[in-house]
Coordinates of C-alpha atoms in Angstrom, one line a residue:
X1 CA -2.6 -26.6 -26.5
X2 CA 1.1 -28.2 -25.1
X3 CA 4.0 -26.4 -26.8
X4 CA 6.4 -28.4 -29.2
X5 CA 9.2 -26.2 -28.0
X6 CA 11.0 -26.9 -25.1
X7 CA 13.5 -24.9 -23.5
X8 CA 16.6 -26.6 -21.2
X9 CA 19.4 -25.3 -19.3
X10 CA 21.4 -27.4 -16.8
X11 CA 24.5 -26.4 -14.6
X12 CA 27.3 -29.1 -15.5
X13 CA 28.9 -29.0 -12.4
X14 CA 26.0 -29.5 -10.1
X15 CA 23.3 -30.7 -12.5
X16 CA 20.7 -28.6 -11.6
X17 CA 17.7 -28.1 -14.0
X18 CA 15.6 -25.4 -15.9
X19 CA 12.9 -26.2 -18.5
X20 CA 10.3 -24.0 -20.0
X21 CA 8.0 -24.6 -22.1
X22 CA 7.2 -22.0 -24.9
X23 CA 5.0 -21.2 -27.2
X24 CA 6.8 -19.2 -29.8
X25 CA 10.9 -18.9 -30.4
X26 CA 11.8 -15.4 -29.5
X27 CA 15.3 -14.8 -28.7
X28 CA 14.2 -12.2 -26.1
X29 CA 12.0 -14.3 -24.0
X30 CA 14.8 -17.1 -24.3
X31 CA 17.6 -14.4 -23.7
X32 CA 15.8 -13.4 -20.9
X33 CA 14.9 -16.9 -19.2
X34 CA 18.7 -18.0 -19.3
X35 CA 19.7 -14.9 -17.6
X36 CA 17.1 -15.8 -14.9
X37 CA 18.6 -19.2 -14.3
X38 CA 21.8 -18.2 -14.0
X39 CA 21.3 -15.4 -11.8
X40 CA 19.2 -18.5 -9.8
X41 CA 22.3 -20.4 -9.5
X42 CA 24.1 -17.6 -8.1
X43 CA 26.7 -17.2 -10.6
X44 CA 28.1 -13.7 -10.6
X45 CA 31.5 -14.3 -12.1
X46 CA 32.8 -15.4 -15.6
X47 CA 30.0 -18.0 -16.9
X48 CA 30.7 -20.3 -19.6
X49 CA 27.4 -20.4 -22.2
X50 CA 27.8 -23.4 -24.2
X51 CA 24.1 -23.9 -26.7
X52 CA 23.2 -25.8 -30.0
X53 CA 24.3 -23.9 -33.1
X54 CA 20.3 -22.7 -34.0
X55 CA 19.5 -19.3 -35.0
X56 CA 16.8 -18.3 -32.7
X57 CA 18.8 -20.4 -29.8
X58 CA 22.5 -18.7 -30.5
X59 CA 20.5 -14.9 -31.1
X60 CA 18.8 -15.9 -27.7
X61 CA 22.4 -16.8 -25.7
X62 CA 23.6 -13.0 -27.5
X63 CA 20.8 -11.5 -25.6
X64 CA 21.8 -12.9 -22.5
X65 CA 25.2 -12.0 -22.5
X66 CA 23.4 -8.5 -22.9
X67 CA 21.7 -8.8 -19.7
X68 CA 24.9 -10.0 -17.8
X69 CA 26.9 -7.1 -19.0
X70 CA 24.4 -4.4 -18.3
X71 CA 25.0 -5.4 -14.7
X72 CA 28.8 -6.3 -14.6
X73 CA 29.1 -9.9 -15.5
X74 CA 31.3 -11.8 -17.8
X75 CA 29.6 -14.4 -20.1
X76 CA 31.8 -16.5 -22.8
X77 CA 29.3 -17.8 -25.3
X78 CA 30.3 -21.5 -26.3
X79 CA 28.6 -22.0 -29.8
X80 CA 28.0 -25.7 -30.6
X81 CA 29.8 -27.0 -34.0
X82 CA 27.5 -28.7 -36.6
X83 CA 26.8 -32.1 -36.7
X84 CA 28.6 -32.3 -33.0
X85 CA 26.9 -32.5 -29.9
X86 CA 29.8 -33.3 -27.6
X87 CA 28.9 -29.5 -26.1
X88 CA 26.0 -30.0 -25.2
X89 CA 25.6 -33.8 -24.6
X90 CA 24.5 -33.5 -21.3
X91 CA 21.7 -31.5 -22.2
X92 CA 20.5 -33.5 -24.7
X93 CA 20.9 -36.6 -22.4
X94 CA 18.5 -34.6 -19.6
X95 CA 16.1 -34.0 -22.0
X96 CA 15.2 -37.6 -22.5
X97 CA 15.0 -38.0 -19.0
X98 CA 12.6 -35.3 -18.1
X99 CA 10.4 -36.3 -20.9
X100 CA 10.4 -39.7 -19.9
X101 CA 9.7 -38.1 -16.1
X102 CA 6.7 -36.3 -17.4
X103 CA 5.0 -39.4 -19.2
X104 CA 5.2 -41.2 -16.1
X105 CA 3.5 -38.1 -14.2
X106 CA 0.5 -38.3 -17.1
X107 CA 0.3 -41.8 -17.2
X108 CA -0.4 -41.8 -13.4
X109 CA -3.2 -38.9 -13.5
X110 CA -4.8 -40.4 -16.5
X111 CA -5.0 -44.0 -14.7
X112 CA -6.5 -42.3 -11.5
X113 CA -8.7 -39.8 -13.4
X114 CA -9.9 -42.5 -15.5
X115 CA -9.6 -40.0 -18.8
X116 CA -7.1 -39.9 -21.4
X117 CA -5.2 -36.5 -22.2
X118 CA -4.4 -35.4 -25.8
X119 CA -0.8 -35.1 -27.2
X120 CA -1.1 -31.5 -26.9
X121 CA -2.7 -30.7 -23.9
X122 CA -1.3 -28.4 -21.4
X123 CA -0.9 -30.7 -18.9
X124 CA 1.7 -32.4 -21.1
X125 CA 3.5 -28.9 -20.7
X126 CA 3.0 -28.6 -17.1
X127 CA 3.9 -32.1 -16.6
X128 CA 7.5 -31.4 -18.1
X129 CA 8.0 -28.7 -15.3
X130 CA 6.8 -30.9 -12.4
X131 CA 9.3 -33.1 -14.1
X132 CA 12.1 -31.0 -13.7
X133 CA 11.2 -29.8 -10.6
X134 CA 11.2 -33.4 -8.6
X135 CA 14.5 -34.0 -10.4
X136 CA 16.2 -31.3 -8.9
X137 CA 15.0 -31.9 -5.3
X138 CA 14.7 -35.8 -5.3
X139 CA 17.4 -37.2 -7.7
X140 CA 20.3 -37.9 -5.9
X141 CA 23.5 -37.5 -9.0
X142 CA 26.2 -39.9 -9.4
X143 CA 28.6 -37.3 -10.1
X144 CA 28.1 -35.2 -6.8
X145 CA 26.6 -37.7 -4.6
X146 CA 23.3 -35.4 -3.7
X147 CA 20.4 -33.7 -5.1
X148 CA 21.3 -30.8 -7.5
X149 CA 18.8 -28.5 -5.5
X150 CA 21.0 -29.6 -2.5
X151 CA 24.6 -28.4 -4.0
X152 CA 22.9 -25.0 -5.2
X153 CA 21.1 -23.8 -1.9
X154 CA 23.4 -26.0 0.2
X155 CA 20.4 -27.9 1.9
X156 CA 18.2 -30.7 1.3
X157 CA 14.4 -30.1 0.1
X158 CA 11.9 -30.6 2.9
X159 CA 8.9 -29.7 2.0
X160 CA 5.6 -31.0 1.4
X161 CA 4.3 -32.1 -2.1
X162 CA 0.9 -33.5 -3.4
X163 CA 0.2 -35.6 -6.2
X164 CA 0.2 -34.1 -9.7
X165 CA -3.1 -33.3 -10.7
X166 CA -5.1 -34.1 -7.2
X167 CA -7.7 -32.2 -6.5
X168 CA -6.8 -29.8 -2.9
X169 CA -7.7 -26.8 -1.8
X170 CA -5.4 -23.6 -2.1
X171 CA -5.2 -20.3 -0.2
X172 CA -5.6 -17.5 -2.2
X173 CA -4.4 -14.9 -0.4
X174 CA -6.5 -12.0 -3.1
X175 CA -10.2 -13.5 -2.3
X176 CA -12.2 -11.1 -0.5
X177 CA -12.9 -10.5 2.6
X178 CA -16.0 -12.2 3.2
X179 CA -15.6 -14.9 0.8
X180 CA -13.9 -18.2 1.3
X181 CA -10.3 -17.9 1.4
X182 CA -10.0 -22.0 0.4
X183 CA -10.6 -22.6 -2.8
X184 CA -10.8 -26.0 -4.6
X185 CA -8.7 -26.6 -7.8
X186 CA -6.3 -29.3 -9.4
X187 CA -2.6 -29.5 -7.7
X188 CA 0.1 -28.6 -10.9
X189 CA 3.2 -28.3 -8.8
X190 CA 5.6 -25.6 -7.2
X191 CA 7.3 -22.8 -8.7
X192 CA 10.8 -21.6 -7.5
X193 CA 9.2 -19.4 -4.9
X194 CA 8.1 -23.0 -3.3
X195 CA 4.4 -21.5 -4.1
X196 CA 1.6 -24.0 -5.0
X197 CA 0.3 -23.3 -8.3
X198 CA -3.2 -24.9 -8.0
X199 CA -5.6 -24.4 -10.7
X200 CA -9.1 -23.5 -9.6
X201 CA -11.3 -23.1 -13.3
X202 CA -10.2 -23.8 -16.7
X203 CA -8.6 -19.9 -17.0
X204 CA -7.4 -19.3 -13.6
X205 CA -4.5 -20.6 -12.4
X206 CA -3.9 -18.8 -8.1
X207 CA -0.3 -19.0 -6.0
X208 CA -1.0 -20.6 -2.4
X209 CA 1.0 -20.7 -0.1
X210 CA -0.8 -23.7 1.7
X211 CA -3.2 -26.2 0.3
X212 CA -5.2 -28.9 1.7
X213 CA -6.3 -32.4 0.6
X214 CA -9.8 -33.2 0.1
X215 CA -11.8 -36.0 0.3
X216 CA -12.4 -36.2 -3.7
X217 CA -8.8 -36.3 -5.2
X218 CA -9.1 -36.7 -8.6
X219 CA -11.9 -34.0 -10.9
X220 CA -11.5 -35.3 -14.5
X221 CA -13.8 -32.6 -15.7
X222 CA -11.3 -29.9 -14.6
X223 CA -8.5 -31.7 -15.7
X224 CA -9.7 -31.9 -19.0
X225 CA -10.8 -28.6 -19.4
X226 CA -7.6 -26.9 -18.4
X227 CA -6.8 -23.9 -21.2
X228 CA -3.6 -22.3 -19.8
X229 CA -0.3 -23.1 -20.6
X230 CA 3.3 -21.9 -18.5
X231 CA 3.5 -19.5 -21.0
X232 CA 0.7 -17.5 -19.7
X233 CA 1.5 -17.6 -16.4
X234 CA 2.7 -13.9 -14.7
X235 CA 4.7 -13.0 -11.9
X236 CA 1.9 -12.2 -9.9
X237 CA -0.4 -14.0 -7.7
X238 CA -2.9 -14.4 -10.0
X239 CA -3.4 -15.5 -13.7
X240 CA -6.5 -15.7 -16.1
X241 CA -6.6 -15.8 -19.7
X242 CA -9.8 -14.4 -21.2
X243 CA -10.6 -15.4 -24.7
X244 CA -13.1 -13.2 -26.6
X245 CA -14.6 -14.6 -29.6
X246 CA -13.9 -12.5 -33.0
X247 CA -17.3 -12.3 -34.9
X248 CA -17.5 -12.7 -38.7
X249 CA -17.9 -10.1 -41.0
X250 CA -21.4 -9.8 -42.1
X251 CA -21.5 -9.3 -46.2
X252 CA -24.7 -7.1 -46.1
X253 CA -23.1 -4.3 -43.9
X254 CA -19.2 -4.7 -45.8
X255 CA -21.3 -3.3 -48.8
X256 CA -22.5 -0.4 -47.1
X257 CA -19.0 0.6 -46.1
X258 CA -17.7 3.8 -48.0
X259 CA -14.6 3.0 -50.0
X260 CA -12.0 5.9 -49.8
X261 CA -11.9 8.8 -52.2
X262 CA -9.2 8.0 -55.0
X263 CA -6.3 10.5 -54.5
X264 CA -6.9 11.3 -50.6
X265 CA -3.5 11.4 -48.4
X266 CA -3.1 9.3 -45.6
X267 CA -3.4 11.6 -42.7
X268 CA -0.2 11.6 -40.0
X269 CA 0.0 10.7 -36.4
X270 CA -0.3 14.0 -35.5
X271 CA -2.9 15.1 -37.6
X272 CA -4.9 12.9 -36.1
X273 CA -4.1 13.5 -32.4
X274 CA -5.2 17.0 -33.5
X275 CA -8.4 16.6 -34.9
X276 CA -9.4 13.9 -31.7
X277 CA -8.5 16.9 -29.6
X278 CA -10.5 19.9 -31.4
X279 CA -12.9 17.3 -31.5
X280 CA -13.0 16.7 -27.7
X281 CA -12.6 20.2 -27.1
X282 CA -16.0 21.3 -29.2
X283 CA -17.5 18.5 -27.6
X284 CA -16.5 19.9 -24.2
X285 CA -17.6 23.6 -25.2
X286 CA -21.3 22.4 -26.3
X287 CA -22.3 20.8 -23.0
X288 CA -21.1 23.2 -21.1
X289 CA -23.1 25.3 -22.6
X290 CA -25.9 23.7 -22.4
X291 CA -25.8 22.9 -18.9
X292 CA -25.5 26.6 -18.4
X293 CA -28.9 27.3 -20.5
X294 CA -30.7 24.7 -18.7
X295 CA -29.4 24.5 -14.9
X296 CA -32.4 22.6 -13.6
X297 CA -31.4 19.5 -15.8
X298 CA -28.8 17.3 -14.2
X299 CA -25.7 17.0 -17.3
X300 CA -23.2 14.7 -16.8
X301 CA -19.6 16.5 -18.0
X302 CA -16.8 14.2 -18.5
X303 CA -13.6 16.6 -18.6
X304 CA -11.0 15.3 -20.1
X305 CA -7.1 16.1 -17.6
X306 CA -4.9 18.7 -19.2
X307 CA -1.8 18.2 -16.9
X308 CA -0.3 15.0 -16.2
X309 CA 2.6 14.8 -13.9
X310 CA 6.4 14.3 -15.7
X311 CA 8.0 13.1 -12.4
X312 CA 6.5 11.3 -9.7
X313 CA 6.1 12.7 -6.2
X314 CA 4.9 12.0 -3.1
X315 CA 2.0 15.1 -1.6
X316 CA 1.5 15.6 1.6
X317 CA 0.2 19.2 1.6
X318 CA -2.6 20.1 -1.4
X319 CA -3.6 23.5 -2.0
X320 CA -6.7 23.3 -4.3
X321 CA -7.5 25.7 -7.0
X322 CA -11.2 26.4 -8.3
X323 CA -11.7 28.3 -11.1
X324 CA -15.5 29.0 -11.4
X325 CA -17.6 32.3 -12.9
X326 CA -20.8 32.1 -11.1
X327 CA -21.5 31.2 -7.2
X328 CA -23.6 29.0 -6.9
X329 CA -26.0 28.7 -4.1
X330 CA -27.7 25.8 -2.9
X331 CA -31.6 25.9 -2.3
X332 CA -32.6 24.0 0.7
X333 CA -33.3 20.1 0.7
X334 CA -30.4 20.0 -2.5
X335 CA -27.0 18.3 -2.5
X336 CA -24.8 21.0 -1.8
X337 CA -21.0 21.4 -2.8
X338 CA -19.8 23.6 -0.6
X339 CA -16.1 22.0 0.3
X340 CA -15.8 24.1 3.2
X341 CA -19.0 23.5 4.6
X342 CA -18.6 20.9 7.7
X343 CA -20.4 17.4 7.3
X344 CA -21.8 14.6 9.7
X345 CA -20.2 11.3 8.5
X346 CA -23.4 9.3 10.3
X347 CA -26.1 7.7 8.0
X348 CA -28.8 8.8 9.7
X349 CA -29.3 11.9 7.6
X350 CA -30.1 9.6 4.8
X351 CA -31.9 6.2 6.3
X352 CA -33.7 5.7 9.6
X353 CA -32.1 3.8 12.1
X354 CA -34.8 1.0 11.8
X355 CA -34.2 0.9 8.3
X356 CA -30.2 0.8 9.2
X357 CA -30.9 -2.1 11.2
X358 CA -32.9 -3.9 9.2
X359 CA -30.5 -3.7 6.2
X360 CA -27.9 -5.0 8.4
X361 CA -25.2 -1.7 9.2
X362 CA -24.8 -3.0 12.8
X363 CA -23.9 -6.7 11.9
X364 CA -20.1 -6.7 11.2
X365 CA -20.3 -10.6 10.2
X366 CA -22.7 -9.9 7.2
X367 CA -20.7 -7.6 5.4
X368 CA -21.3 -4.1 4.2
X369 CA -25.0 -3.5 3.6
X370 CA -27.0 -3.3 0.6
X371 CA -28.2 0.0 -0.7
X372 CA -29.5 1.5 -4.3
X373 CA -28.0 3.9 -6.4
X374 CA -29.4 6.8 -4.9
X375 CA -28.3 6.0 -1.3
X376 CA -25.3 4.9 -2.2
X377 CA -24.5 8.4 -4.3
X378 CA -25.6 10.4 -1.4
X379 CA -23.2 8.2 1.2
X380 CA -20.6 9.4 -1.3
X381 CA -21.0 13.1 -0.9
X382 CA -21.2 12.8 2.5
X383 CA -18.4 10.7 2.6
X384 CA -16.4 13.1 0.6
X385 CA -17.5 16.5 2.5
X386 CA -16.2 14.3 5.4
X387 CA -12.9 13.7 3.9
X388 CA -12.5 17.5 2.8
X389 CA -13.5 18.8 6.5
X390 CA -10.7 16.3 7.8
X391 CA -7.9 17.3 5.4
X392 CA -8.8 21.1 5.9
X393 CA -8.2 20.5 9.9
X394 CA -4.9 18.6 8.8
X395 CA -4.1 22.1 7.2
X396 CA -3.4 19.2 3.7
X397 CA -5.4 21.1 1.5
X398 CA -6.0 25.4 1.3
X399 CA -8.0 27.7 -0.8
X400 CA -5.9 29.0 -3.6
X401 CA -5.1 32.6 -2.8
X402 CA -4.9 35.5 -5.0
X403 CA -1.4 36.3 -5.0
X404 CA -0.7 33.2 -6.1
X405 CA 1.0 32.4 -9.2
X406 CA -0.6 29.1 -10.5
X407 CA 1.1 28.7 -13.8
X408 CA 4.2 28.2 -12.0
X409 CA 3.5 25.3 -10.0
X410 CA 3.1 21.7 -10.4
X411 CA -0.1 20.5 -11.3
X412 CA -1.3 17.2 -9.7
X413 CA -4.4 14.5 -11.3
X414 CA -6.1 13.4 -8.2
X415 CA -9.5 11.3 -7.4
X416 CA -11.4 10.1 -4.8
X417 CA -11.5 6.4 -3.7
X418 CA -14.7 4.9 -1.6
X419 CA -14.8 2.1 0.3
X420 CA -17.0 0.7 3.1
X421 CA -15.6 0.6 6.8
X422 CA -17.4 -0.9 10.0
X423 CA -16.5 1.8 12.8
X424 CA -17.8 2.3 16.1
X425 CA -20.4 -0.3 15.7
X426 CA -21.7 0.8 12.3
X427 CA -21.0 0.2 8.2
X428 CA -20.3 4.0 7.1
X429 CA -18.9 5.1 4.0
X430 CA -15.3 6.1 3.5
X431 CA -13.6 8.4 1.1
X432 CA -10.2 9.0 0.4
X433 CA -8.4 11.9 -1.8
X434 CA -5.6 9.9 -3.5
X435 CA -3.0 11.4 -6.5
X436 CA -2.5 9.4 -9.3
X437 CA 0.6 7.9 -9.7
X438 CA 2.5 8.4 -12.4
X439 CA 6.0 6.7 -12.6
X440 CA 9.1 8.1 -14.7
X441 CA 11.7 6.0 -15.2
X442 CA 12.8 2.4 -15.3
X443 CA 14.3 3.1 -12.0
X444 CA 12.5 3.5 -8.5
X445 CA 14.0 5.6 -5.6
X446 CA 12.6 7.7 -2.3
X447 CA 11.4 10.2 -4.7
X448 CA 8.8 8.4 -6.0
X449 CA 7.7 5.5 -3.7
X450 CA 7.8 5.6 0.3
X451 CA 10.6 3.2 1.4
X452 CA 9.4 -0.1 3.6
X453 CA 11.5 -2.1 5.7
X454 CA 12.3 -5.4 4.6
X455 CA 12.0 -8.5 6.3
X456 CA 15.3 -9.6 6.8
X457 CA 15.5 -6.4 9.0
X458 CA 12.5 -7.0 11.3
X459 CA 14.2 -10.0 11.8
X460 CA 17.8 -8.8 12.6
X461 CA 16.0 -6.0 15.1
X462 CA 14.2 -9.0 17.0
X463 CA 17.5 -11.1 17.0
X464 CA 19.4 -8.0 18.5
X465 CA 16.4 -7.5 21.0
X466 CA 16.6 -10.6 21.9
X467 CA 20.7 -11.0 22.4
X468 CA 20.9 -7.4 24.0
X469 CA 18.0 -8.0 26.3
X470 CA 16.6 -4.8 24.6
X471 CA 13.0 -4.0 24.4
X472 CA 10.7 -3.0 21.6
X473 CA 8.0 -0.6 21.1
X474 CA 5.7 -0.3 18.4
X475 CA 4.1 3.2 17.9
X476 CA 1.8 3.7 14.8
X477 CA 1.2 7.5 13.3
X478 CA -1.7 8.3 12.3
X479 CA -1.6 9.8 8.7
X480 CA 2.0 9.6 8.7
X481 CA 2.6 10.7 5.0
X482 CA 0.1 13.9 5.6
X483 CA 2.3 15.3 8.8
X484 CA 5.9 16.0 6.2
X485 CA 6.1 19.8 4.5
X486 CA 5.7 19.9 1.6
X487 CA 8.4 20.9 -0.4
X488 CA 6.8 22.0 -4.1
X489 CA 3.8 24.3 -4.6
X490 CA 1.1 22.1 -6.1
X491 CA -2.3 22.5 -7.2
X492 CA -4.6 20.0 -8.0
X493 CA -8.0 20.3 -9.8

């Protein structure tokens, strides 16, 4: 449903907008959205906060002023008296203005659609945003003489709009590979990153960076059945609200429920932790034990990780330690797990190669080809003894020695990743030994993610290339990250 809340900022001097829509009053979500704005505006100095004197509003202008000190910036908050809205009379005027904005906006879809939308609706909500949004870019002020958006970024808006609530088609940029990239939805506007936000189902709302008209502008069904709201929306490219129904208690099975004993203690935190441990731990113990009184049986152990890494780092060189009792050998025509033992990546050990063409592993265009459970487990094997045979010739990974003291080093959660990959002609089956990440801090530095180069500098090089008459060359590393020395001695299991 639309949210009777509504959130606006404006900047006096050059009347630029902000509303938001929200579905509950929290002074941390409002703290946090007036910070945003203002760092939008670009005003890194001593800002004057001026707000209506109510609770949640004043506790939410505190929290900015939080914000802005935490990095180095001056905020005077500007509480409004009671009773008086000479502070913030210019807000309150705007209001009625971007209300009366959005009506128009419905009024239009619902006289195109031919449907009539609900008071609370959330296209009333997104409607308000649109609202603000063709204010700042198209309303030209008295006061300034041009567009708010205009006196902020210091150029006029160029760009391309479509009608609120048409039907296009967006790009989503996350679809996959062989699927269709375009995909139709209903047109809701813009967000500040100049992205389309087009809504393709009822719970999915996708970022484009390019839509397209179609020859059918107006889907009343879709527009009626829209469920998400602004306030659901995430920074990323994607968002989907999932609603999972709640099922009723059922009065024959509450009766059956054991009430608790009078006089028992309500266990602690830790207690608990405790018992679920010695609990996973005898659990652990029994099948193990089993599987070693009946080898012929195939027993699935799911081992729970006792090491998980405290600081993030980047592993180039693996040394892998295996701790096990008994060599195992394999009889002939079994899987073998023999990590040293040198593999074939080709899928001929497993289908013929008319059965490899008929299933389709030489035809690029019709994706990766379809194979059962069994097939697909034994492209996995192979596809990881391949893996271990090429980080064993990288010299990555090494047998654990003797000498070697493992209680002192770091120990590293790993898994293996599979994918599908058309080389040379054919689909095969790709594995990859990957580390888990694990990320400590609020903070991110060259200790714990690889640094990229941004944008702006590609751009700089090329315009230096170009001035300089210098040329450039491009030269790609194979495996770059697996070529540094390692600097820590780390063992993974």
């Amino acid at each position: 449903t639309a949210s009777n809340c509504l959130l606006l900022c404006i900047d006096v001097w050059s009347k630029y907008l902000h509303v938001q829509p929200l579905k509950n009053k929290n002074q941390g979500v409002i703290g946090e959205i007036i910070a945003e704005f203002l760092g939008g505006l670009g005003h890194y100095e001593t800002v004057e906060l001026a707000f209506d004197n109510e609770p949640v509003l004043a506790a939410g202008a505190r929290m900015t002023k939080l914000i802005r000190s935490n990095n180095g910036l001056h905020t005077i908050l500007q509480a409004g008296k009671f009773y008086d809205k000479s502070r913030t009379s210019l807000a309150e005027r705007y209001i009625q203005t971007v209300r009366a904005q959005a009506k128009t906006i419905i009024s239009h879809v619902q006289d195109r659609a031919k449907i009539v939308f609900d008071e609370q609706h959330v296209l009333q909500s997104w409607a308000l945003i649109h609202a603000c949004w063709l204010l700042n870019r198209y309303h030209v002020t008295s006061s300034t003489g041009m567009t708010a958006y205009l006196s902020v970024k210091g150029r006029p808006y160029r760009g391309r709009v479509c009608c609120f609530g048409e039907t296009v088609h967006g790009l989503d940029p996350l679809q996959a590979k062989y699927k269709s990239q375009w995909r139709p939805g209903v047109w809701l506007g813009k967000d500040n990153m100049d992205h389309d936000l087009v809504m393709v189902n009822d719970n999915e709302i996708v970022r484009c960076k390019a839509v397209r008209k179609t020859g059918e502008h107006w889907n009343s069904e879709l527009l009626l059945s829209a469920a998400i709201g602004p306030w659901d929306m995430k920074r990323g490219v994607h968002t989907k609200v999932e609603t999972k129904a709640i099922p009723a208690p059922v009065p024959e099975l509450l009766a059956d429920v054991p009430s608790k004993p009078e006089g028992a203690s309500k266990a602690s935190k830790g207690e608990k932790k405790k018992a679920q441990a010695e609990a996973r731990d005898a659990d652990a113990d029994d099948v193990l034990q089993y599987a070693r009184e009946h080898p012929e049986e195939d027993v699935e152990i799911e081992v729970e990780n006792k090491f998980k890494a405290r600081h993030t780092r980047r592993v180039e060189e693996v040394e892998i330690y295996v701790e096990d009792d008994e060599e195992v050998e394999a009889e002939e025509g079994e899987d073998s797990y023999d990590w040293n033992q040198t593999v074939s990546t080709k899928n001929e050990a497993i289908l013929s190669e008319a059965e490899m063409k008929r299933r389709g592993f030489y035809s690029e265009g019709g994706g990766p080809p379809q194979v059962d459970a069994d097939e697909l487990q034994a492209l996995d094997q192979q596809a990881m003894l391949a893996e271990d045979e090429r980080l064993n010739d990288l010299t990555v990974i090494a047998n654990l020695e003797a000498n070697d003291d493992v209680e002192e080093a770091m120990k590293l959660d790993t898994r293996i990743v599979f994918d599908w990959r058309y080389r040379s002609g054919c689909w095969v089956r790709r594995a990859r030994l990957v580390a888990r990440e694990f990320r400590s801090g609020a903070a991110s530095s060259i200790d714990t993610f690889s640094p990229t180069s941004p944008l702006s500098f590609i751009k700089l090089l090329m315009s230096l290339s170009v001035t300089m008459n210098l040329m450039i060359s491009v030269m790609d590393i194979s495996d770059a990250f697996l070529q540094v020395v390692q600097k820590e001695f780390v063992v993974i299991e």
